[in-house]
Coordinates of C-alpha atoms and ligand atoms in Angstrom, one line a residue:
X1 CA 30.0 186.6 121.2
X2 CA 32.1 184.5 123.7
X3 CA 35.3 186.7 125.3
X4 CA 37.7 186.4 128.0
X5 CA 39.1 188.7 129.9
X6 CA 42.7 188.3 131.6
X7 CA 44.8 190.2 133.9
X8 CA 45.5 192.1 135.5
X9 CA 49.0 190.0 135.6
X10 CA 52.8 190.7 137.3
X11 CA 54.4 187.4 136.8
X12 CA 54.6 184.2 134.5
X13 CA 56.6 180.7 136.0
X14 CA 56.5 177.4 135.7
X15 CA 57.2 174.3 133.1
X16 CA 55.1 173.7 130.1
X17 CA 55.0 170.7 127.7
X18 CA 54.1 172.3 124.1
X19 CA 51.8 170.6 121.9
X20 CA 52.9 168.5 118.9
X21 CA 53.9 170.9 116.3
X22 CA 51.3 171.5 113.5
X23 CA 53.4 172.2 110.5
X24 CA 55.4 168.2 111.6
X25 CA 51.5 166.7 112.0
X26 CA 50.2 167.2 108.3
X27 CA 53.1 166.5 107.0
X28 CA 53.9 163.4 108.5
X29 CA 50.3 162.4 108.4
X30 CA 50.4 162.5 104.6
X31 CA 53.7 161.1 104.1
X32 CA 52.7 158.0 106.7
X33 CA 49.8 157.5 104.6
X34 CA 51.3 157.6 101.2
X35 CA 54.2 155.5 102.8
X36 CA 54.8 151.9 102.9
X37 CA 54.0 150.1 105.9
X38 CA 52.2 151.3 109.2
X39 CA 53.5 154.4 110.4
X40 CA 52.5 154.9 114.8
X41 CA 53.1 159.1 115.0
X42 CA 53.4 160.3 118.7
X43 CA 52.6 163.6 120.1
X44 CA 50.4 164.6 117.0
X45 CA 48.5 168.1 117.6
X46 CA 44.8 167.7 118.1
X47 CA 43.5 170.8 116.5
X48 CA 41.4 171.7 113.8
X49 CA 44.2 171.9 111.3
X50 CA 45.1 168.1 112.0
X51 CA 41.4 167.0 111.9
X52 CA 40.9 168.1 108.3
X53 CA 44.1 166.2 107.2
X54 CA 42.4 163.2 109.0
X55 CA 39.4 163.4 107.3
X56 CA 40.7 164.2 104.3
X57 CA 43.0 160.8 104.8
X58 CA 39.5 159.5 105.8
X59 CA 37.4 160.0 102.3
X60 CA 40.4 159.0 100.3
X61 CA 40.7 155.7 101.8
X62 CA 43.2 155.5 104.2
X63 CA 42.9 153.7 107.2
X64 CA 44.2 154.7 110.7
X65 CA 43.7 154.2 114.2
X66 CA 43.6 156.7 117.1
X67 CA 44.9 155.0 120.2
X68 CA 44.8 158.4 121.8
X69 CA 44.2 161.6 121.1
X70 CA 48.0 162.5 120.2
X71 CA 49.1 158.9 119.2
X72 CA 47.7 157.8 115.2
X73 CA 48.3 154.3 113.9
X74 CA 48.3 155.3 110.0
X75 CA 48.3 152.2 107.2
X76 CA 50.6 154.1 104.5
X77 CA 49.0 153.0 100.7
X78 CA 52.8 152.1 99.8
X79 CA 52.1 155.1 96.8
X80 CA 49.3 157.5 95.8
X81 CA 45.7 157.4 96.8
X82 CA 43.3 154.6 95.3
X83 CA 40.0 156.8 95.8
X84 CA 38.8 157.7 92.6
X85 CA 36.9 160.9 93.9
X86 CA 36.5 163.2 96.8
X87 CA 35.1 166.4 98.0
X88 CA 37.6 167.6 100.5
X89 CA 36.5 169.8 103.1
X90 CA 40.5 172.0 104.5
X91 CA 38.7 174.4 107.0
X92 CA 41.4 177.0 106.7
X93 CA 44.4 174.7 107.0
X94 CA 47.2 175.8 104.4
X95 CA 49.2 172.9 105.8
X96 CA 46.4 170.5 104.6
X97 CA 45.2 172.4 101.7
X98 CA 48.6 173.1 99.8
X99 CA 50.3 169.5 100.0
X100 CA 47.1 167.4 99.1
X101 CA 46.2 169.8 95.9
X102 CA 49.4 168.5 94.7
X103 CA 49.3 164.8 96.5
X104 CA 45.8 164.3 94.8
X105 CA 47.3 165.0 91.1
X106 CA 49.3 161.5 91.7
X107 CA 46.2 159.4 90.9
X108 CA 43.7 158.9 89.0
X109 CA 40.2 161.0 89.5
X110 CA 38.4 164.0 90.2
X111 CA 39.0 165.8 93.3
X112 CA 36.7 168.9 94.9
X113 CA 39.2 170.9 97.4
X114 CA 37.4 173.3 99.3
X115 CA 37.1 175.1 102.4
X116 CA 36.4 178.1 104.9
X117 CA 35.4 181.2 103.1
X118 CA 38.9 182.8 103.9
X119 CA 40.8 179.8 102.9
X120 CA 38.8 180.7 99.2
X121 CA 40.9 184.2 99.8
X122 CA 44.0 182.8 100.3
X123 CA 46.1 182.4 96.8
X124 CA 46.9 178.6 95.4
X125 CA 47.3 179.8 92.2
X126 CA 51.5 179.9 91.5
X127 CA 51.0 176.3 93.0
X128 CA 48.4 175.2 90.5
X129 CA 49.5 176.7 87.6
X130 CA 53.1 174.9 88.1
X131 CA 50.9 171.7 88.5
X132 CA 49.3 172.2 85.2
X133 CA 52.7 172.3 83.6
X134 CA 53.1 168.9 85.2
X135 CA 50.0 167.9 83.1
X136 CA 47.1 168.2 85.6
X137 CA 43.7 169.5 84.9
X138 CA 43.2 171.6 87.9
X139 CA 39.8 174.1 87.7
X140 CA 39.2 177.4 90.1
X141 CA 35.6 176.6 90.5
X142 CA 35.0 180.3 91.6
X143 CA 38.4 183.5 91.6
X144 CA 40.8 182.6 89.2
X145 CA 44.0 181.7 91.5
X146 CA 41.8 180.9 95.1
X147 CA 39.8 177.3 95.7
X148 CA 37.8 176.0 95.3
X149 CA 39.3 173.7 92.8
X150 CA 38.8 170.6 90.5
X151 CA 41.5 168.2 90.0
X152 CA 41.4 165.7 87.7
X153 CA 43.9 163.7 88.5
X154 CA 45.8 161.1 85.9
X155 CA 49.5 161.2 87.3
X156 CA 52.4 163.8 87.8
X157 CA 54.6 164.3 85.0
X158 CA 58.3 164.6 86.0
X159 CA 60.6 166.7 84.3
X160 CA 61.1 170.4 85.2
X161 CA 59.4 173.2 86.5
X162 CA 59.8 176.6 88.1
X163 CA 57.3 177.3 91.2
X164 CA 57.2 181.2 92.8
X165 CA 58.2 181.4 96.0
X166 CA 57.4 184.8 97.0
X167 CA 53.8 184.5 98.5
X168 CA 54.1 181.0 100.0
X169 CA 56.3 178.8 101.1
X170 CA 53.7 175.9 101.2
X171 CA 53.6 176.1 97.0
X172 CA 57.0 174.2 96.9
X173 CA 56.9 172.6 99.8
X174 CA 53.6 170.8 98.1
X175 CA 55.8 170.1 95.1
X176 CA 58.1 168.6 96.9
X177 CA 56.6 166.3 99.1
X178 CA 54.6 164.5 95.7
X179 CA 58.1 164.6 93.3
X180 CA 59.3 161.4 94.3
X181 CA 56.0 159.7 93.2
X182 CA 55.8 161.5 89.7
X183 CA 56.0 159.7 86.7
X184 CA 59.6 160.6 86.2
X185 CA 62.5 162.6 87.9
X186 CA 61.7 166.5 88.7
X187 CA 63.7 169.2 89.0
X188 CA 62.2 172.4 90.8
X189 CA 63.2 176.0 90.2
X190 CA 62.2 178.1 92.2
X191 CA 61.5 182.2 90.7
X192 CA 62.2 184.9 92.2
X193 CA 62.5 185.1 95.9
X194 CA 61.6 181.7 98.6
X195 CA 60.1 183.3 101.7
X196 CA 59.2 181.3 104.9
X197 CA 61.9 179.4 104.0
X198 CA 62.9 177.2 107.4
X199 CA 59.8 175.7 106.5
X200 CA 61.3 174.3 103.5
X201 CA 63.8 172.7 105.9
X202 CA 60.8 170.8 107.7
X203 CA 59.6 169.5 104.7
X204 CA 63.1 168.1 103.3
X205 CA 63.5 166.7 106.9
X206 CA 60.1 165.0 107.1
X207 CA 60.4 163.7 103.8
X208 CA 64.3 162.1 105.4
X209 CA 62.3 160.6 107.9
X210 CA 60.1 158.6 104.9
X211 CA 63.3 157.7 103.6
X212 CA 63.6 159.7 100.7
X213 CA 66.6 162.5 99.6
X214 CA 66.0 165.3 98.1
X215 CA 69.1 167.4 95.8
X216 CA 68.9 171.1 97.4
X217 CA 70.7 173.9 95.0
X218 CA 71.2 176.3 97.7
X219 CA 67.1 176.7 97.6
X220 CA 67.2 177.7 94.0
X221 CA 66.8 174.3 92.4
X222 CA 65.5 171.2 93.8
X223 CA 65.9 167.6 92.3
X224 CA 63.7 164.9 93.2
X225 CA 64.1 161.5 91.6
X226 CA 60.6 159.8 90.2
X227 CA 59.3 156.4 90.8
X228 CA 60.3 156.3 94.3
X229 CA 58.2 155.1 97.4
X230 CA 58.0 156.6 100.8
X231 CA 59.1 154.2 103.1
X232 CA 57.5 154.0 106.5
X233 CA 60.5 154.5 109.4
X234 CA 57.7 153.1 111.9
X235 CA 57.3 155.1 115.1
X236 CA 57.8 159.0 114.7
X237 CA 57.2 161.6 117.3
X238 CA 56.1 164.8 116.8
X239 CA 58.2 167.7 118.4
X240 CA 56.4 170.5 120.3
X241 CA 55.1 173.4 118.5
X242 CA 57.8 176.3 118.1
X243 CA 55.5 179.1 117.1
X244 CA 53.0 177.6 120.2
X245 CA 56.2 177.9 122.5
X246 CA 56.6 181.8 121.4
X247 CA 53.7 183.1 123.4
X248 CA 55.5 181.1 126.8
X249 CA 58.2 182.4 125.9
X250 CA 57.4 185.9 125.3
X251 CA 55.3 185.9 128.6
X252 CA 58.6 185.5 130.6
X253 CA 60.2 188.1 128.9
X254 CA 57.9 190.6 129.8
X255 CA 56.6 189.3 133.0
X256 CA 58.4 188.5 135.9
X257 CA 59.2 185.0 136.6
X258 CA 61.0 182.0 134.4
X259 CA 59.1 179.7 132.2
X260 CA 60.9 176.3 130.2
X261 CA 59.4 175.2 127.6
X262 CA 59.5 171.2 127.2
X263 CA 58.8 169.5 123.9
X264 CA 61.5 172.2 121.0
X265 CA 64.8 173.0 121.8
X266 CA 68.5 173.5 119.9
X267 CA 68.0 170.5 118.6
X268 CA 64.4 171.2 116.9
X269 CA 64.1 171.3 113.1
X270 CA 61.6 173.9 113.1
X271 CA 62.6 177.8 111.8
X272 CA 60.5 178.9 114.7
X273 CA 62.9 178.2 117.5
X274 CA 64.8 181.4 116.4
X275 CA 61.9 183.3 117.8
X276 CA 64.0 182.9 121.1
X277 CA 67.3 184.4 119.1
X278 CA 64.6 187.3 118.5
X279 CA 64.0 187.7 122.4
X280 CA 67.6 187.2 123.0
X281 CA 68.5 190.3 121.2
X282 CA 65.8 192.3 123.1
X283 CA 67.6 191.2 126.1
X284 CA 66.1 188.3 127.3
X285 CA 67.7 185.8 128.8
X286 CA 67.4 182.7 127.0
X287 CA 68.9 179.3 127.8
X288 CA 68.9 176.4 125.7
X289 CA 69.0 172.4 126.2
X290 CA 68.2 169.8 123.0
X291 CA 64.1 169.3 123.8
X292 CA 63.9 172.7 125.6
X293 CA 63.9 176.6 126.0
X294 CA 63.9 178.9 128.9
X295 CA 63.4 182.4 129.2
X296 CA 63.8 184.8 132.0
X297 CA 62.9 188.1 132.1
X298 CA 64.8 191.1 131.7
X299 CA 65.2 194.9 130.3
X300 CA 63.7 194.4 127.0
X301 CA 64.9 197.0 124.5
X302 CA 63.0 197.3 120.9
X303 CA 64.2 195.6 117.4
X304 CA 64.8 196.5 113.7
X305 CA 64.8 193.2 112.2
X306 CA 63.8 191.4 109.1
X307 CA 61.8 188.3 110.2
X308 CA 60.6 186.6 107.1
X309 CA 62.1 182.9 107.8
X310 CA 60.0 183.3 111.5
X311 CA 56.5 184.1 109.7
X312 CA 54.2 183.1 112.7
X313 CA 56.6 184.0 115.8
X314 CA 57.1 187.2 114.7
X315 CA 53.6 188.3 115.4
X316 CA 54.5 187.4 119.4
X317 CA 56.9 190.4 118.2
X318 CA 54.3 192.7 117.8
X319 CA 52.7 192.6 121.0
X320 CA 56.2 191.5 123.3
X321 CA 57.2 195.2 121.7
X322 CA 54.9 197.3 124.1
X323 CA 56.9 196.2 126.7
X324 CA 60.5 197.2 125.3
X325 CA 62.0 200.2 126.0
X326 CA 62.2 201.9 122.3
X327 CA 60.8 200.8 119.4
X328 CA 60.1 197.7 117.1
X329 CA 60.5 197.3 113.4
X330 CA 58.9 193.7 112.3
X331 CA 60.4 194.0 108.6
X332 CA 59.9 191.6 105.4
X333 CA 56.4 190.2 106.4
X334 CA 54.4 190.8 103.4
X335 CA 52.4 187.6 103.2
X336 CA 50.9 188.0 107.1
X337 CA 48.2 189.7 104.5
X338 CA 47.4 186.5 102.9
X339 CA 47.0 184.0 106.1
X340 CA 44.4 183.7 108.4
X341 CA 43.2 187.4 108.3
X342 CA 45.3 190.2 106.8
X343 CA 47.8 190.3 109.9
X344 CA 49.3 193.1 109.3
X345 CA 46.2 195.0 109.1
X346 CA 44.1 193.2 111.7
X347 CA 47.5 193.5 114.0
X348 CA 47.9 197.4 113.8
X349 CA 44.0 197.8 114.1
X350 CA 44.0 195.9 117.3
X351 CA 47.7 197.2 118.9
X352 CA 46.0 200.7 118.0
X353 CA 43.0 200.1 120.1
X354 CA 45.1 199.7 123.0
X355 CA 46.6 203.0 122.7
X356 CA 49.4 202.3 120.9
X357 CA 51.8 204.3 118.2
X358 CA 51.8 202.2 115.1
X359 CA 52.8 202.2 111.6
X360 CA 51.5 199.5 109.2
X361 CA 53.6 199.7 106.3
X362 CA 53.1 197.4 103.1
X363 CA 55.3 194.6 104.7
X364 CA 56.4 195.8 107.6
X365 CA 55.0 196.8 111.0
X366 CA 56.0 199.3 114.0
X367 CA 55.4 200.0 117.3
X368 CA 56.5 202.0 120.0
X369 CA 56.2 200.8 123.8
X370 CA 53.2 202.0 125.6
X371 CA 53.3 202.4 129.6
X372 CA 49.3 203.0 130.3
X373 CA 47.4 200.6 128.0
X374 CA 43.4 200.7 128.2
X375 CA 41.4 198.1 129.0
X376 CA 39.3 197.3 125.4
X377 CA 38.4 193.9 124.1
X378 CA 40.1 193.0 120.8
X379 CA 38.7 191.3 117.9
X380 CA 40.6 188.6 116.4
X381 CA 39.5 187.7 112.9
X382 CA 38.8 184.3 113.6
X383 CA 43.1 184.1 113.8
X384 CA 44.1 182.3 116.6
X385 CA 47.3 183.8 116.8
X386 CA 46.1 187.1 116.9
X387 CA 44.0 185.6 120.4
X388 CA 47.3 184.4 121.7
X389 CA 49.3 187.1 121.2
X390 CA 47.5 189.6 122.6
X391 CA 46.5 187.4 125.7
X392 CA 50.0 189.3 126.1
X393 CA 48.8 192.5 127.3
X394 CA 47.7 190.8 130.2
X395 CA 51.1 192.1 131.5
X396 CA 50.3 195.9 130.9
X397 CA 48.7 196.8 134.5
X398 CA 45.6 196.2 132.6
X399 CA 43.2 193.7 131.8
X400 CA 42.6 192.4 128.1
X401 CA 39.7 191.0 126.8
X402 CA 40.2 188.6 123.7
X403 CA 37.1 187.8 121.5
X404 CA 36.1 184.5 120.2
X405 CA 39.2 182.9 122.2
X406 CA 37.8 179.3 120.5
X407 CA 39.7 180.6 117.8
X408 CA 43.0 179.1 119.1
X409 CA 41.0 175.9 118.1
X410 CA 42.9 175.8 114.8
X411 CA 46.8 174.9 116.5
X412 CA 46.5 175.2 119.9
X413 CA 42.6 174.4 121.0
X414 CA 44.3 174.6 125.4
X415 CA 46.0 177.7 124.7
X416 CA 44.1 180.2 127.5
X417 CA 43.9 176.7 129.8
X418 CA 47.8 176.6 129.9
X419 CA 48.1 180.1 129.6
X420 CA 45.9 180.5 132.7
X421 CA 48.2 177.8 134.8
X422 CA 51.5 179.8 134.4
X423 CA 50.2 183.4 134.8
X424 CA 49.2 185.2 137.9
Ligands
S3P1 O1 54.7 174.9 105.7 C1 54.2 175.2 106.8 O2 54.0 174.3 107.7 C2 53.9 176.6 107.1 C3 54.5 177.6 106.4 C4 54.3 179.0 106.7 O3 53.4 179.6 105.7 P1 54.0 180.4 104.4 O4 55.0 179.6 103.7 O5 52.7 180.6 103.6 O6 54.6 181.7 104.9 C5 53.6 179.3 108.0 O7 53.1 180.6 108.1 C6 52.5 178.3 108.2 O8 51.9 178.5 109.5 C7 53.0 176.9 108.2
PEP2 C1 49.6 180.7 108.6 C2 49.2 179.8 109.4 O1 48.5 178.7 109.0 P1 48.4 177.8 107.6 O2 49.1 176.5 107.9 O3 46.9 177.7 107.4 O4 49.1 178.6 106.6 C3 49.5 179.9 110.9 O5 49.3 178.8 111.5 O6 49.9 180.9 111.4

């Protein structure tokens, strides 16, 4: 198996431009395409995750151009998808696989959704049974509640409907971005508790963007009005990734030296930008402008916090904790067990290796700082965050070595590239 090993490092420095976020990408991509007009999206992420929305887009009949690698010319349908069938190949995108199970149910045919044999471990199932009381005939074609699936596709009712929001924010995110081109106006409740829910925040501002409003009910309640069309606003650019930015971040932190981040800043409408807030209060020092963030290190002192609206960032957490004096509580992150890998398990398997004192709770994770850290080579469950966050250790008067570091393919394929261009 391909590795790499880093480090021994003392000092991170420098400027970086962060790639276009991911969770922005899919979601403008589909919005674009089911827009009116020609949409030109800037800064789009080339990863993995972005090239099965593409050819997704691709089998169901949309037509774009790629000018560049990060710059998409996309002709929007002016409404839902024409194809009458597909067999959609998501890898293990959740950004790709969530929206279009619910975008597909617009038109009319049958639709195979399918993809990596984690992504048929990772649940769909409150989002499709909240379809099927929109109407759709939607089929697990293997585990109750997992794709694949069959859709059969003959519109989206309006009305009402509750969604559960307590595994996945992408369920009613998915809802959301296909309401305004159901049959009739929606209104979305949402049981029980929303977690991830910044991410909701992207959606409702995408979908702004496209020129549609949605009715937020403090989270509880959405209305969406029915019959609308997506309008498209032209040129859009694609702000840097924040959870991409975390591992820059964090590397300045620990390390010494100063790294800015260009590309998210105050002004960015992603959740993950409150990672920095997170390094803050270990005692980082953290400056702010609109498009950018800079940290500098400092004494780092260990957390207790809940970080369920920073799903992704927090996992920089995990590994930024060895190098705090006292210890780190990551608490209310149950569903890190239902994404890429089970993260919470994979996380405490791999801190544990390197000597570490952790406890993996049920949805929560500690771990106490750790002054002589062996040299092993960590496994990362084909999760490329789990490659980037413990590139990390590098710091520890050690070297790391990271397994299957193509991993990072999925968001962030120049990771160890830019990685290795700030570190020494
Ligand atoms: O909507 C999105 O773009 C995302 C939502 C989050 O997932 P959950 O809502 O499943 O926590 C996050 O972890 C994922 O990387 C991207
Ligand atoms: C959970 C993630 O991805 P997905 O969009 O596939 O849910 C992630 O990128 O950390």
């Amino acid at each position: 198996m391909h590795s790499i090993t880093l480090g021994p490092l003392t000092s991170a420095n420098g400027e970086i431009q962060i790639p276009g976020s991911k969770s922005l990408s899919n979601r403008i991509l589909l919005l674009a395409a089911l827009a009116k007009g020609t949409t030109r999206i800037t800064n789009l992420l080339e990863s993995d995750d972005i090239r099965h929305m593409l050819n997704a887009l691709t089998s169901l009949g949309i037509k774009y151009t790629l000018e560049d690698a990060n710059t998409c010319i996309v002709e929007g349908n002016g409404g839902p998808f024409n194809a009458s069938s597909g067999d959609l190949f998501l890898g293990n995108a959740g950004t790709a696989m969530r929206p279009l199970t619910a975008a597909l149910c617009l038109g009319k045919g049958e639709f195979l959704l399918h993809g990596e044999p984690r992504m048929h471990e990772r649940p769909i199932g409150d989002l499709v049974e909240s379809l099927k009381v929109l109407g759709v005939d939607i089929n697990y074609q293997e585990n109750d509640g997992y794709p694949p699936l069959l859709i059969k596709a003959n519109g989206l009712s309006g009305g009402e409907v509750s969604i559960k929001g307590n595994i996945s924010s992408q369920f009613l995110t998915a809802i959301l971005m296909s309401a305004p081109l159901a049959q009739s106006d929606l209104t979305i409740k949402v049981e029980g508790e929303l977690v991830s829910k910044p991410y909701i925040d992207i959606t409702l501002h995408a979908m702004k963007q496209f020129g549609i409003t949605v009715e937020n009910n403090h989270y509880q309640s959405f209305f969406v009005k029915g019959q609308q069309t997506y309008q498209s606003p032209g040129e859009i650019m694609v702000e840097g990734d924040a959870s991409s930015a975390s591992y820059f971040l964090a590397a300045a932190a620990i390390a010494g030296g100063k790294i800015k981040v260009h590309g998210v800043g105050s002004d960015s409408v992603q959740g993950d930008v409150k990672f920095a807030e997170v390094l803050s209060a270990m005692g980082a020092k953290i400056t702010y402008g609109p498009t950018w963030i800079e940290a500098e290190k400092d004494q780092l002192n260990g957390v207790d916090l809940d970080m369920n609206h920073i799903p992704d960032a927090a996992m920089t957490i995990a590994t930024t904790a060895l190098f705090a004096n006292g210890p780190t509580r990551i608490r209310n992150i149950y569903n890190w067990r239902v994404k890429e890998t089970d993260r919470l398990m994979a996380m405490a398997t791999e801190l544990k290796k390197l000597g570490a004192t952790v406890e993996e709770g049920e949805d929560y994770i500690y771990v106490e700082p750790l002054d002589n850290v062996k040299h092993v080579a960590i496994d990362t469950y084909d999760d490329h965050r789990i490659a980037m966050c413990f590139s990390l250790v590098a710091f520890a008067h050690s070297q790391v070595t990271i397994n299957d570091p193509g991993c990072t393919s999925k968001t962030f394929p120049t990771y160890f590239d830019l990685f290795a261009k700030i570190t020494e």
